[in-house]
Structure formats: structure tokens, C-alpha cells
C-alpha positions as a printed Julia matrix, in Angstrom:
306×3 Matrix{Float64}:
  -0.01   -0.01    0.0
   1.15    3.5    -0.76
   1.27    5.94    2.07
   3.5     7.65    4.52
   6.52    5.36    4.68
   7.69    7.05    7.87
   4.77    5.6     9.81
   5.6     2.53   11.85
   2.48    0.43   12.27
   2.02   -1.85   15.22
  -0.75   -4.23   16.08
  -3.84   -2.64   17.55
  -7.11   -3.38   19.25
 -10.5    -2.27   18.01
 -10.15    0.76   20.3
  -6.83    1.62   18.66
  -8.42    1.5    15.2
 -11.23    3.75   16.41
  -8.63    6.18   17.74
  -6.82    6.05   14.38
 -10.06    6.96   12.63
 -10.83    9.78   15.04
  -7.33   11.15   14.46
  -8.24   11.41   10.78
 -11.43   13.24   11.63
 -13.63   10.21   10.9
 -16.48    9.29   13.25
 -15.23    5.75   13.82
 -16.74    3.42   16.42
 -16.29   -0.14   17.68
 -19.45   -1.06   15.75
 -17.9     0.3    12.58
 -14.84   -1.9    13.08
 -17.01   -4.95   13.75
 -19.03   -4.21   10.61
 -15.89   -3.94    8.51
 -14.73   -7.32    9.82
 -18.09   -8.9     8.96
 -17.94   -7.46    5.45
 -14.35   -8.52    4.77
 -12.97   -4.99    4.83
 -10.82   -6.14    7.76
  -9.57   -9.54    8.93
 -10.73  -11.09   12.17
  -8.69   -9.75   15.11
  -6.39  -12.31   16.69
  -6.43  -13.44   20.34
  -3.59  -12.32   22.54
  -3.41  -14.15   25.81
  -1.11  -12.53   28.35
  -1.9   -14.38   31.56
  -3.13  -17.71   32.86
  -6.4   -16.2    34.02
  -7.57  -14.17   31.07
  -6.87  -12.53   27.76
  -6.3    -9.03   26.54
  -8.61   -7.63   23.85
  -8.07   -9.2    20.45
  -5.66   -7.38   18.17
  -5.35   -6.6    14.49
  -1.91   -7.17   12.92
   0.01   -4.09   11.72
  -0.97   -4.66    8.07
  -4.67   -4.58    8.97
  -4.32   -1.49   11.1
  -2.65    0.3     8.19
  -5.29   -1.04    5.81
  -8.04    0.43    7.96
  -6.42    3.85    7.93
  -5.62    3.82    4.21
  -9.18    2.84    3.31
 -10.55    5.64    5.49
  -8.18    8.11    3.82
  -9.14    6.92    0.35
 -12.84    7.08    1.15
 -12.7    10.68    2.33
 -10.27   11.76   -0.4
 -12.83   11.15   -3.15
 -13.9    14.21   -5.16
 -17.42   12.83   -4.83
 -17.26   13.45   -1.11
 -17.03    9.81   -0.09
 -16.2     6.62   -2.0
 -18.95    4.04   -1.48
 -18.11    0.8     0.3
 -18.61   -1.27   -2.87
 -15.61    0.56   -4.34
 -13.48    0.07   -1.25
 -14.28   -3.64   -1.14
 -12.85   -3.97   -4.65
  -9.63   -2.4    -3.42
  -9.48   -5.02   -0.65
 -10.0    -7.77   -3.24
  -7.37   -6.22   -5.49
  -4.86   -6.37   -2.65
  -5.7   -10.06   -2.16
  -5.18  -10.69   -5.87
  -1.73   -9.09   -6.02
  -0.28   -9.66   -2.53
  -0.15  -12.51   -0.02
   0.61  -10.51    3.13
  -2.1    -7.85    3.6
  -5.45   -9.52    2.88
  -5.57  -13.26    3.61
  -8.05  -15.63    2.01
 -10.51  -15.99    4.96
 -10.97  -12.22    4.83
 -11.14  -12.23    1.04
 -13.91  -14.84    1.06
 -16.08  -12.5     3.14
 -15.1    -9.6     0.88
 -16.17  -11.59   -2.17
 -19.53  -12.18   -0.5
 -19.93   -8.45    0.13
 -18.89   -7.65   -3.44
 -21.38  -10.17   -4.84
 -24.19   -8.81   -2.7
 -23.54   -5.31   -4.02
 -23.37   -6.47   -7.64
 -26.47   -5.44   -9.52
 -27.79   -3.29   -6.68
 -28.56   -0.18   -8.75
 -31.52    2.09   -9.12
 -34.31    1.36  -11.6
 -33.15    4.37  -13.64
 -29.58    3.04  -13.85
 -30.83   -0.44  -14.77
 -32.87    1.01  -17.65
 -29.84    2.98  -18.83
 -27.68   -0.15  -18.76
 -30.28   -2.14  -20.67
 -30.73    0.59  -23.3
 -26.96    0.58  -23.86
 -26.95   -3.19  -24.36
 -29.89   -3.02  -26.75
 -28.17   -0.3   -28.8
 -24.94   -2.34  -28.88
 -26.64   -5.51  -30.11
 -29.49   -4.18  -32.25
 -29.28   -4.35  -36.04
 -30.28   -1.02  -37.6
 -33.35   -2.65  -39.13
 -34.59   -4.09  -35.83
 -38.16   -2.94  -35.22
 -39.34   -1.01  -32.17
 -41.27   -4.12  -31.12
 -38.11   -6.24  -31.25
 -36.16   -3.63  -29.32
 -38.89   -3.38  -26.69
 -39.1    -7.16  -26.25
 -35.35   -7.38  -25.72
 -35.42   -4.46  -23.3
 -38.14   -6.05  -21.15
 -36.33   -9.39  -20.85
 -33.01   -7.71  -20.11
 -34.58   -5.44  -17.49
 -36.11   -8.45  -15.77
 -32.71  -10.13  -15.69
 -31.09   -6.98  -14.29
 -33.78   -6.67  -11.62
 -33.87  -10.32  -10.52
 -30.29  -11.39  -11.24
 -31.66  -14.41  -13.09
 -30.82  -15.18  -16.71
 -33.42  -17.16  -18.69
 -31.31  -18.43  -21.58
 -34.18  -19.55  -23.81
 -36.13  -16.27  -23.51
 -32.96  -14.23  -23.9
 -31.92  -16.23  -26.96
 -35.31  -15.69  -28.59
 -35.46  -11.91  -28.13
 -31.77  -11.15  -28.7
 -31.53  -13.28  -31.84
 -34.43  -11.31  -33.31
 -32.84   -8.05  -32.2
 -29.4    -9.0   -33.51
 -30.52  -10.69  -36.76
 -34.05   -9.35  -37.48
 -34.6   -10.92  -40.86
 -37.56  -13.24  -41.48
 -36.74  -16.94  -41.59
 -37.33  -18.41  -45.07
 -39.04  -21.81  -45.26
 -36.54  -24.62  -45.62
 -33.59  -22.25  -45.13
 -31.35  -21.87  -42.04
 -31.7   -18.61  -40.16
 -29.15  -15.98  -41.12
 -27.36  -14.83  -37.99
 -24.78  -12.11  -37.82
 -21.93  -11.54  -35.4
 -20.35   -8.32  -34.23
 -16.65   -7.66  -34.84
 -14.36   -8.1   -31.88
 -10.61   -7.81  -31.3
 -10.15  -11.58  -31.5
 -12.78  -12.37  -34.12
 -16.56  -12.25  -34.66
 -18.67  -12.29  -31.47
 -22.07  -13.98  -31.61
 -25.09  -13.11  -29.51
 -24.76  -16.58  -27.93
 -21.37  -15.57  -26.57
 -22.91  -12.58  -24.77
 -25.72  -14.73  -23.37
 -23.3   -17.41  -22.15
 -21.09  -14.85  -20.41
 -24.09  -13.19  -18.72
 -25.36  -16.57  -17.52
 -21.95  -17.66  -16.2
 -21.52  -14.3   -14.44
 -24.96  -14.6   -12.82
 -24.08  -18.1   -11.52
 -20.66  -17.19  -10.17
 -22.0   -14.09   -8.41
 -24.7   -16.21   -6.76
 -22.07  -18.68   -5.52
 -19.9   -15.93   -4.15
 -22.89  -14.26   -2.51
 -23.69  -17.47   -0.61
 -20.01  -18.29    0.13
 -20.33  -21.56   -1.79
 -16.7   -21.37   -2.97
 -14.27  -22.41   -0.26
 -10.91  -20.86    0.51
  -8.92  -23.68   -1.08
 -10.69  -23.14   -4.39
 -10.23  -19.39   -4.24
  -6.52  -19.86   -3.65
  -6.28  -22.42   -6.48
  -7.91  -20.12   -9.02
  -5.88  -17.13   -7.83
  -2.72  -19.11   -8.56
  -3.98  -19.66  -12.11
  -5.17  -16.08  -12.52
  -1.95  -14.33  -11.53
   0.35  -15.49  -14.39
  -2.51  -15.17  -16.89
  -3.18  -11.58  -15.78
   0.53  -10.73  -15.78
   0.83  -12.1   -19.34
  -2.13  -10.03  -20.47
  -0.64   -6.89  -18.91
   2.63   -7.52  -20.73
   0.88   -8.04  -24.08
  -1.6    -5.22  -23.62
   0.15   -2.49  -25.66
   0.65   -4.85  -28.62
  -2.9    -6.22  -28.46
  -4.26   -2.65  -28.55
  -2.82   -2.27  -32.08
  -4.78   -5.24  -33.53
  -6.22   -4.31  -36.9
  -6.21   -0.59  -37.4
  -6.38    0.08  -33.68
 -10.19    0.27  -33.7
 -10.3    -1.88  -30.56
  -7.68    0.11  -28.64
 -10.31    1.32  -26.17
 -10.85   -2.31  -25.07
  -7.28   -2.43  -23.8
  -6.81    1.07  -22.39
  -5.16    0.81  -18.99
  -6.98    2.48  -16.06
  -5.14    5.42  -14.56
  -6.62    5.19  -11.05
  -6.36    2.66   -8.23
 -10.12    2.15   -8.31
 -10.06    1.55  -12.04
  -7.29   -1.02  -11.74
  -9.17   -2.71   -8.91
 -12.42   -2.91  -10.91
 -10.61   -4.37  -13.9
  -8.63   -6.93  -11.91
 -11.65   -8.03   -9.86
 -13.8    -8.46  -12.97
 -11.05  -10.46  -14.64
 -10.77  -12.79  -11.65
 -14.55  -13.33  -11.62
 -14.3   -14.4   -15.25
 -11.37  -16.71  -14.51
 -13.26  -18.22  -11.57
 -16.33  -18.85  -13.75
 -14.16  -20.51  -16.35
 -12.27  -22.69  -13.9
 -15.51  -23.9   -12.3
 -16.9   -24.89  -15.71
 -19.68  -22.32  -15.68
 -18.73  -20.66  -18.95
 -18.55  -23.99  -20.78
 -21.91  -25.08  -19.38
 -23.54  -21.73  -20.21
 -22.09  -21.8   -23.74
 -23.56  -25.26  -24.28
 -26.94  -24.1   -22.96
 -26.89  -21.03  -25.19
 -26.04  -23.09  -28.27
 -28.79  -25.58  -27.4
 -31.28  -22.72  -27.13
 -30.11  -21.37  -30.5
 -30.57  -24.73  -32.22
 -34.0   -25.17  -30.63
 -35.0   -21.71  -31.88
 -33.75  -22.53  -35.38
 -35.93  -25.63  -35.71
């Protein structure tokens, strides 16, 4: 973590963390510290027995005490007035992804739960804006208002409920994406959008949405144990490092029309968002969810084509 390198951090009790917060001008409290532990913002404090007849208050290691202070500083440094917790939790997860000493996996598992619970929790206005953007991205210029509206309603339901109905989504998005009438005895003509690594079909989008919905649900209910999180992190790290090394070259694919896909974030929060999203994708792949969702999406396409 970046910060004042002259500061020497020692272990501290909950009361010490509250005092650290108050010294920053933050209205910290023991309940706030407890809440941060429950949410994975902090690790569980460790017991410290000093006599045969009792124990001193539990203590946080120096790394966690510094983490608490740095997160408070980052939250109140935001030009928006205060960074929301869902942004700070991604910073905690980013630290777990890149370092083995600050955030340990038991804490990260709780942080993943908190992150998953916050995923998709947006206002109705924001959900409609997100859906409109997706519809505009996928719609063929000749798609009718009725086809656009049907896609929007199904997408909005998925955004609201967090549930992806592959067959319904395949039906409405295929019509939106490839709105030409099916000719008797002829296979349906389906188009794909250009992508940096080749054409991207609507089934690819559906499969990725479905896999994402499933992995978020598993993280929300802590159905992925610490051993599995550690295993996938070990796979993710060299893959992510390789991508970062190849990023400038990949941005020049074609005539550079896909350079925006590979633009590197210039803020800590941006890097955290990108890294966390990439790990979620890796986790979904390693657990077989992308393969299963791709098979389901292709099955739905073939059923629709009959």
C-alpha cells in the first residue's frame, strides 16, 4: 500500500483502530470496526493471551491497522465526497489478488460475498440505462421497435432479478441481432459483431451473462471455499501478468479500432475494478460455468432454429 513510509504500524485493538479513525477526523466506532470485519474489509482480530487467568482484547496485525487507515483516507479523499463501500471492497480484493501478506483468504472470502451482494444493486433508472446501452450495442439497424422493446423487457427483468433465462434471452436477442424473417426450408441468417479476436455472436454474450450470474450467486452465498479461491488465484496471476505484458501490442490489432478495449486504467479504483472483474471471469471458467452456459446457449439457438 502506498502511504506515509515514515509511519511505523504496530498491532492494535479495536479501540486503537477507532482512535486512528478519530485522528483522521472520521467518526469511527467499535461497531464500525465490527461491521468492517463482517464485510471482509478487515480480517478477524487475533487473540492475545497474556496471563493464565484471562486474555487481553483481540488485536489486528500491523498490516490490517494500516489497511483500515488507508481505506478511510481513500474514502474521504474522493472528489465525490465519499467513496462508497462497494468501491473500497474492490480495493481489498485487489490487494488479495496481487499480494499474499495484507489480505488473507478468509478475509477475502467474506469480501467476495460483500462484493457479490452489491453487484447489480442499482436504481431502476440506472438499470434502464444499462439495458438501453446493451440493446443499442446488439441491435441491427433494421430491428423494429417491437423487437427492441421485447429485448429491453427481458433484459430489465434479468437486471432486476439477477436471473438469466437463456431460452427467452436467446429468442429476443436473436431477433434483435438478426431481425430478418426466416425463409421456409432455409437456415436462419445470424450475424456476429466484430471483436478484437474475431466475430462475437449473440450466444457468446448470453453465455457470459449466464456464467456471471451463476458465479456471483455462488460468491454471494459463500459456496466457494478458501482452497478453491486460492487455487484459481494461482492460475489467474500469471494469466493476468501475461495479459498486462501483451496489452500494448494487443491494442494495435487491426487498425487500432479496438484500442479502447485495452486502455489501462489510470486510477487505483479503475485497476481494482478491472482486476476483480477479470478474476470473476477466470473463476467462472475454472468452475466450468462458462462452458456449461455456452452449451446451454447453443442448445437454445438450435432449438429456436428448428
